[in-house]
Short mmCIF file of C-alpha atoms and ligand atoms in Angstrom, two decimals:
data_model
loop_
_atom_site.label_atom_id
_atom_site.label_comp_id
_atom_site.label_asym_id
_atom_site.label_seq_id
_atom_site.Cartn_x
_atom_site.Cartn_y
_atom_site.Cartn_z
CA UNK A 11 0.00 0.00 0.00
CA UNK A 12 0.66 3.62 -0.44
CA UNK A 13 1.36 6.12 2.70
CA UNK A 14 1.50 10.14 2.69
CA UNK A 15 2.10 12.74 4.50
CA UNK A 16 1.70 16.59 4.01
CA UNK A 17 4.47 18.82 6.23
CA UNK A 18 3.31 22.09 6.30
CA UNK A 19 3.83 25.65 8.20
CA UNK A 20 -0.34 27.26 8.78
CA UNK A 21 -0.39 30.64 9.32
CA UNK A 22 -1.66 31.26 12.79
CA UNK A 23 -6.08 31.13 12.95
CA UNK A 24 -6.95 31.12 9.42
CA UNK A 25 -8.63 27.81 9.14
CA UNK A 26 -10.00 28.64 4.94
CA UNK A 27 -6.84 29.23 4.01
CA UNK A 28 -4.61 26.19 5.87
CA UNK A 29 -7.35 24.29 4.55
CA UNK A 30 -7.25 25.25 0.88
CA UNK A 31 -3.57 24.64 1.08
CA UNK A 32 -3.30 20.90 2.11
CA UNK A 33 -6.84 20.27 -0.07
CA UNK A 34 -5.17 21.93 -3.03
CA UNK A 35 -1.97 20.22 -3.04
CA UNK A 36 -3.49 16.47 -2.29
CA UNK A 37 -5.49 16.69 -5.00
CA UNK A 38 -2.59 15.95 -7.38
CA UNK A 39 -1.27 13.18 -4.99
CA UNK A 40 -2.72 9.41 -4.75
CA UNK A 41 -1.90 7.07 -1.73
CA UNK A 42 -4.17 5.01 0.03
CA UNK A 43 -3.61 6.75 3.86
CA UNK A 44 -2.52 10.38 4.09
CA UNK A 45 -1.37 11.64 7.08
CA UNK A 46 -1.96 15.47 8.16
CA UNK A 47 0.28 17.45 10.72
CA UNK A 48 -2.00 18.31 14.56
CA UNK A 49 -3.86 21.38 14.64
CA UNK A 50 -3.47 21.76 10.63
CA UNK A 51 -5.84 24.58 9.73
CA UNK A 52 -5.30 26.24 12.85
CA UNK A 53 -1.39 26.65 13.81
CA UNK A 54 -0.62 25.84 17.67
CA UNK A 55 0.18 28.26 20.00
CA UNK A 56 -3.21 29.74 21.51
CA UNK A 57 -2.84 32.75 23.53
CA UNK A 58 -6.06 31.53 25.58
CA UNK A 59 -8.87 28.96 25.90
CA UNK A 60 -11.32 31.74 24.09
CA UNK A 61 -8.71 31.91 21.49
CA UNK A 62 -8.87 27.95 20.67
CA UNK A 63 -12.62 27.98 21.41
CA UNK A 64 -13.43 30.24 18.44
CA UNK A 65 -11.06 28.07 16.02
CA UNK A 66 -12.66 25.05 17.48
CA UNK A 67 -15.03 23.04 14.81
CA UNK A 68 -17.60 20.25 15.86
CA UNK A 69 -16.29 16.30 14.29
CA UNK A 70 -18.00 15.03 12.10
CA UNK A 71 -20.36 18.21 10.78
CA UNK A 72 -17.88 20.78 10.71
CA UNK A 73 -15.80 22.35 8.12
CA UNK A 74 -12.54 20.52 8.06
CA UNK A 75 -14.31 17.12 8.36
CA UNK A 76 -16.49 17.56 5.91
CA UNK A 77 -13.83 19.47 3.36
CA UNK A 78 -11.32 16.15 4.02
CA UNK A 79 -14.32 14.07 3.54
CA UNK A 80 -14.65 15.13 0.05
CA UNK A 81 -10.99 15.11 -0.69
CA UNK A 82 -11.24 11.51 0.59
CA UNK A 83 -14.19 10.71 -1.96
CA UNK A 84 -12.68 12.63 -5.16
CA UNK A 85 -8.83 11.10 -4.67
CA UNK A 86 -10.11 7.67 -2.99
CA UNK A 87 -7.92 7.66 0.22
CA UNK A 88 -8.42 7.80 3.90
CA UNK A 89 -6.69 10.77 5.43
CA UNK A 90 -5.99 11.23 9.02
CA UNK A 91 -5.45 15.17 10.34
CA UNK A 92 -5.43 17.08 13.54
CA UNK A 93 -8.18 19.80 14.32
CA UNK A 94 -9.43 21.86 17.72
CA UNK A 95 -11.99 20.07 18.06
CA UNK A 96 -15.58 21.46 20.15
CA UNK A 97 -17.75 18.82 21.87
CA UNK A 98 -20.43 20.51 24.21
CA UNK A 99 -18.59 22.82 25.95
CA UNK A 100 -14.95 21.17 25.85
CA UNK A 101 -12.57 21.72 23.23
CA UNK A 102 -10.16 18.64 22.83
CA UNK A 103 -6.86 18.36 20.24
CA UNK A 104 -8.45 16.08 18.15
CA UNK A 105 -7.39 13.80 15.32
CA UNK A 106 -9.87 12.55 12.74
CA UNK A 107 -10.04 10.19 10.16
CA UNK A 108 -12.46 10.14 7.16
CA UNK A 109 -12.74 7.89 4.22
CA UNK A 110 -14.27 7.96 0.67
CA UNK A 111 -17.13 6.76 2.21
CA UNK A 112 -16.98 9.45 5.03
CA UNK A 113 -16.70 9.72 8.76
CA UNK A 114 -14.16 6.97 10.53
CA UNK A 115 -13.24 8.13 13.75
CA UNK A 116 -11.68 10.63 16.11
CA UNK A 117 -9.60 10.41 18.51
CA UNK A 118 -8.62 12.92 21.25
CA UNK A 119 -4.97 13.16 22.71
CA UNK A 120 -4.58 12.07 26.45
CA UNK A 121 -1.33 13.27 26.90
CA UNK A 122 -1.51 17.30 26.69
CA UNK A 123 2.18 18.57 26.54
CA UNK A 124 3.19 21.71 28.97
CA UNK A 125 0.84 24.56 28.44
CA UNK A 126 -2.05 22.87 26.43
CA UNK A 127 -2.92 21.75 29.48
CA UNK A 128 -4.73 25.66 29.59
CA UNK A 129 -6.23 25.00 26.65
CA UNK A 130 -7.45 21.56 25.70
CA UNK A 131 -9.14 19.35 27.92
CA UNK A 132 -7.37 15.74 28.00
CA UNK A 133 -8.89 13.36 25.68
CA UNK A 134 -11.71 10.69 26.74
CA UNK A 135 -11.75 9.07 23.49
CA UNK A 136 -10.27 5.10 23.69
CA UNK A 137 -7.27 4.46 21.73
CA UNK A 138 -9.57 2.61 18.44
CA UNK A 139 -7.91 0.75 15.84
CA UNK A 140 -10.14 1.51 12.46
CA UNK A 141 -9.66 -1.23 9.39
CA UNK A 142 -9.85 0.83 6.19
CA UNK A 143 -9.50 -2.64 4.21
CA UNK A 144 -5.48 -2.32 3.46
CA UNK A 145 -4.55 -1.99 6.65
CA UNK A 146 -5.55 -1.30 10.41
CA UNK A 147 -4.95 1.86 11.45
CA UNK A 148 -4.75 3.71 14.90
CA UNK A 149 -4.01 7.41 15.66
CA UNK A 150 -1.81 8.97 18.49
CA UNK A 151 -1.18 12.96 18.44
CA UNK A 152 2.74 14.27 18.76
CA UNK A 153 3.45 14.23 22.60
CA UNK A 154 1.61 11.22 22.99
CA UNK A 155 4.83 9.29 22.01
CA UNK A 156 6.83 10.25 24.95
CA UNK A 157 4.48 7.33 26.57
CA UNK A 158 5.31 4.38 25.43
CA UNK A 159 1.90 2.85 26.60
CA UNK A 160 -0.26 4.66 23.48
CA UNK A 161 1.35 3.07 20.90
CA UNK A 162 1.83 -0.76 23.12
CA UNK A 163 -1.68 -0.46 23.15
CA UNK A 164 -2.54 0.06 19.65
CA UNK A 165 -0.30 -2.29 18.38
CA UNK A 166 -2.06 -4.83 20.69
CA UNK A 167 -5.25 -3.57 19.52
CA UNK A 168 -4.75 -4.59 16.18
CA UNK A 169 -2.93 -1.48 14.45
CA UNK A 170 -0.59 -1.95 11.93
CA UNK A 171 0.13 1.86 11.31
CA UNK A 172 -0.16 4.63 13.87
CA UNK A 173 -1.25 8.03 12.04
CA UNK A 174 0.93 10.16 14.00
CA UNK A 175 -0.01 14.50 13.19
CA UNK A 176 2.29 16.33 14.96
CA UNK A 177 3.83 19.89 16.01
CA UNK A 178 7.06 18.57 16.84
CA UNK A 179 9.00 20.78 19.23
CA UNK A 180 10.87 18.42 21.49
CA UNK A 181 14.06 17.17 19.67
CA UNK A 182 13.97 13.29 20.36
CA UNK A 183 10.63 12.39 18.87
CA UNK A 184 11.68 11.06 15.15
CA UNK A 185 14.73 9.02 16.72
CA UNK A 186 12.01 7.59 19.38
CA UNK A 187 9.76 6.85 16.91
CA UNK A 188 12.09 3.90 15.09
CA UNK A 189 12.25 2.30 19.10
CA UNK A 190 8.35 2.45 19.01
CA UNK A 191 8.08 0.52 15.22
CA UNK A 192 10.85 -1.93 17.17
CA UNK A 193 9.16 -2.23 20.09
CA UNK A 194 5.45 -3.35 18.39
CA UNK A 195 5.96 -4.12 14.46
CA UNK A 196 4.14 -1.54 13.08
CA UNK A 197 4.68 1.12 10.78
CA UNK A 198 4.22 4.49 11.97
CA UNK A 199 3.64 7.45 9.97
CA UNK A 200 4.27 11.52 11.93
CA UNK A 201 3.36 14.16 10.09
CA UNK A 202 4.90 17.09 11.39
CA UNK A 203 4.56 21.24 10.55
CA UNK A 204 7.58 23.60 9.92
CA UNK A 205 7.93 27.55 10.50
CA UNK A 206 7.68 29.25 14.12
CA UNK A 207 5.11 30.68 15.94
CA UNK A 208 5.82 33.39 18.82
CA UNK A 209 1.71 34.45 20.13
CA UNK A 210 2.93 34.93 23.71
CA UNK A 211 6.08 36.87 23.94
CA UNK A 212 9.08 35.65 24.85
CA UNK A 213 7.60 31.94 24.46
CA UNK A 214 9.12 31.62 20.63
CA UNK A 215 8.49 27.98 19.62
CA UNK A 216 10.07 26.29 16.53
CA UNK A 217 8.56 23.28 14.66
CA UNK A 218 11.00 20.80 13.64
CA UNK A 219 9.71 19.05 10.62
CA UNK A 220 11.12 15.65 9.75
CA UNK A 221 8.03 13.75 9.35
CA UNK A 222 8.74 10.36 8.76
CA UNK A 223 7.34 6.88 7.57
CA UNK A 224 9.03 3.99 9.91
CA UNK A 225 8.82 0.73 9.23
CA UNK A 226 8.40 -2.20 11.77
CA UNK A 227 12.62 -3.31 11.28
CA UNK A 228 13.47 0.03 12.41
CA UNK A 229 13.85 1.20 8.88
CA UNK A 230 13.37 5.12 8.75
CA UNK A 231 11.69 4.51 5.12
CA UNK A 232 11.83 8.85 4.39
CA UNK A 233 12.47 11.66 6.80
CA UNK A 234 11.56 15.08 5.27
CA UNK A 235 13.70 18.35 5.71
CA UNK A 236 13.79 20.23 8.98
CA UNK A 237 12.49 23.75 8.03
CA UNK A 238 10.73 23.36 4.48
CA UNK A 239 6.44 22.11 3.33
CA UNK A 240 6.61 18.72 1.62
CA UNK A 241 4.09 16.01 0.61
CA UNK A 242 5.90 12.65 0.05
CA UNK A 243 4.03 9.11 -0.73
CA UNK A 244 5.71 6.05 0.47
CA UNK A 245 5.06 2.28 -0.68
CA UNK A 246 4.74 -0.23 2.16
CA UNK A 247 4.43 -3.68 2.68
CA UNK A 248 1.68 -4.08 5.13
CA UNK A 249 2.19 -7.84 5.92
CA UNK A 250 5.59 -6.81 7.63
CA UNK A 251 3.81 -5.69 10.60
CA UNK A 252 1.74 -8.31 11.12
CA UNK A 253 4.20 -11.12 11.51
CA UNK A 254 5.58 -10.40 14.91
CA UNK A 255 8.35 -13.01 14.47
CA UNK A 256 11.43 -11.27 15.12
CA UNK A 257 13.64 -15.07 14.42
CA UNK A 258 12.40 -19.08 15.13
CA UNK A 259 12.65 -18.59 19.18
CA UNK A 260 10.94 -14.78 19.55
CA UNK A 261 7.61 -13.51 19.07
CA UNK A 262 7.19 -10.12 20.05
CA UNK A 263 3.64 -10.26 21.66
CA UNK A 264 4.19 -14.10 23.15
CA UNK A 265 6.99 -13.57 24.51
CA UNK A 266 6.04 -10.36 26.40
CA UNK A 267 5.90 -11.00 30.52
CA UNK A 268 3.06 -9.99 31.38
CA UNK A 269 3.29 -11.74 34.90
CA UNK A 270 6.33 -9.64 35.12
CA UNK A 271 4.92 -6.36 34.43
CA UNK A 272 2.16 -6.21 37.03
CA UNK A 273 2.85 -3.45 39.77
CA UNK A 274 1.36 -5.70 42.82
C1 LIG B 312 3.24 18.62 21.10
O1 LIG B 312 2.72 17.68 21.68
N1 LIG B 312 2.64 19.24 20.11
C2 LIG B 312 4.59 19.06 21.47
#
C-alpha cells in the first residue's frame, strides 16, 4: 500500500486558508492513507482557551471534516489530520479520520504537553484501531509518544500503522519513533509542521519538521527536511507488521511478561 504525509507551516487562525492549502496540493497526490500534521488549519500556540474555542469546529459536521471528507471521496484515500476540536462545551486536540465513504473516527490526545494543558481538555476518546480494508490503522497525536503505553496499546489492539499529526517541538521524537516501530511491528507514519510561531512573547516555539514513515525493522523509510512544506508518498508492505516473528525462538507479543509487568 501507499502512505503520505503533508508537512506544512499554517499561518496562525486562518482555518479557509490552511485548509485550501493541504486540499489543493493532495489533490494531485494518490496514496491510500494520508497523514496530516495536529492542529493543521489552525497553527498551535493559543494565547487563551477563548482563542482555541473560536477556532474550534464540531467532528464530524464541521468544516474541516467535511472538506477532508470530500478530498477523501474525489482522490479515494483515507486521510488522518489534527483539528481543535468542540464537543459541548470542551474543546479537545483532536485527530480525525475520514474515508471515501466518510466519517471513521476521532480520537482525542490524552497526553496534553506543557501549556495545552490551559487550553485543551485531555482526551476521553479510547485508543480505536479503524480497518480501512489495506490496513488497520490507529491514531496517536505528537506528545503522545513520549508514553510508550499509546502506541503498546494500539499495536495490541490490532494497528498496523499509527497516524501520528504532529507539532514537533521536542528534539527526540523522530529518533524515538524507530524504538516504538521496534518495540510493536508496526509502521508508523508523523506528520509534522515547519515555520515558528511566537503568540505569547518571549515563548518563541520552533517546529521541527522531519516527518517520517518507519517501518516495523526500524527502517526510517523517508524523513523530510527540517524547516521546508513537503508532501511525500511512500510504498509499504503491510504484511511486515503483522508477523511479529522477530527469528524461530521470539515472538514479540508471546513472549512479552506480562506476569512480570504487574505493579502488585
Ligand atoms: C506537542 O505535543 N505538540 C509538542
Amino acid at each position: 500500500m501507499k502512505i503520505g504525509f503533508v508537512q506544512n507551516n499554517p499561518l496562525f487562525g486562518d482555518i479557509e486558508n490552511n485548509l485550501a492549502q493541504v486540499l489543493g496540493v493532495l489533490a494531485e497526490e494518490s496514496a491510500d492513507l494520508f497523514v496530516l500534521p495536529e492542529l493543521f488549519t489552525t497553527g498551535y500556540q493559543f494565547i487563551n482557551r477563548e482563542e482555541a474555542l473560536e477556532l474550534a469546529e464540531t467532528v464530524p459536521d464541521g468544516l474541516t471534516t467535511q472538506s477532508l471528507i470530500s478530498l477523501a471521496k474525489n482522490i479515494n484515500a483515507v486521510i488522518v489530520g489534527g483539528i481543535v476540536e468542540r464537543e459541548g462545551d470542551a474543546i479537545y486536540n483532536s485527530a480525525l479520520m475520514v474515508g471515501p465513504y466518510g466519517f471513521i473516527g476521532k480520537y482525542q490526545k490524552a497526553h496534553l504537553f506543557d501549556t495545552e494543558k490551559q487550553i485543551f481538555q485531555p482526551g476521553t476518546t479510547p485508543l480505536a484501531v479503524f480497518d480501512i480494508g489495506c490496513a488497520r490503522v490507529g491514531m496517536m497525536i505528537c506528545f503522545d509518544w513520549r508514553f510508550p503505553e499509546t502506541a503498546r496499546t494500539l499495536a495490541l489492539k490490532g494497528a498496523d500503522i499509527i497516524a501520528h499529526p504532529a507539532n514537533l517541538v521536542l528534539k527526540h521524537c523522530p529518533d524515538a519513533m524507530i524504538t516504538r516501530c521496534l518495540e510493536n511491528g508496526i509502521f508508523i507514519a508523523t506528520a509534522d509542521r515547519v515555520g515558528q510561531e511566537e503568540r505569547i512573547p518571549g515563548q518563541r516555539l520552533k517546529f521541527m519538521g522531519q516527518s517520517q514513515v518507519v517501518a516495523p525493522s526500524g527502517e526510517v523509510l523517508y524523513r523530510a527536511s527540517l524547516d521546508q512544506e513537503e508532501v511525500k508518498v511512500v510504498e509499504l508492505d503491510i504484511a511486515s507488521a503483522r508477523d511479529k516473528r522477530l527469528n524461530p525462538n521470539n515472538h514479540l507479543f508471546a513472549d512479552r511478561r506480562e506476569d512480570l509487568y504487574r505493579l502488585n
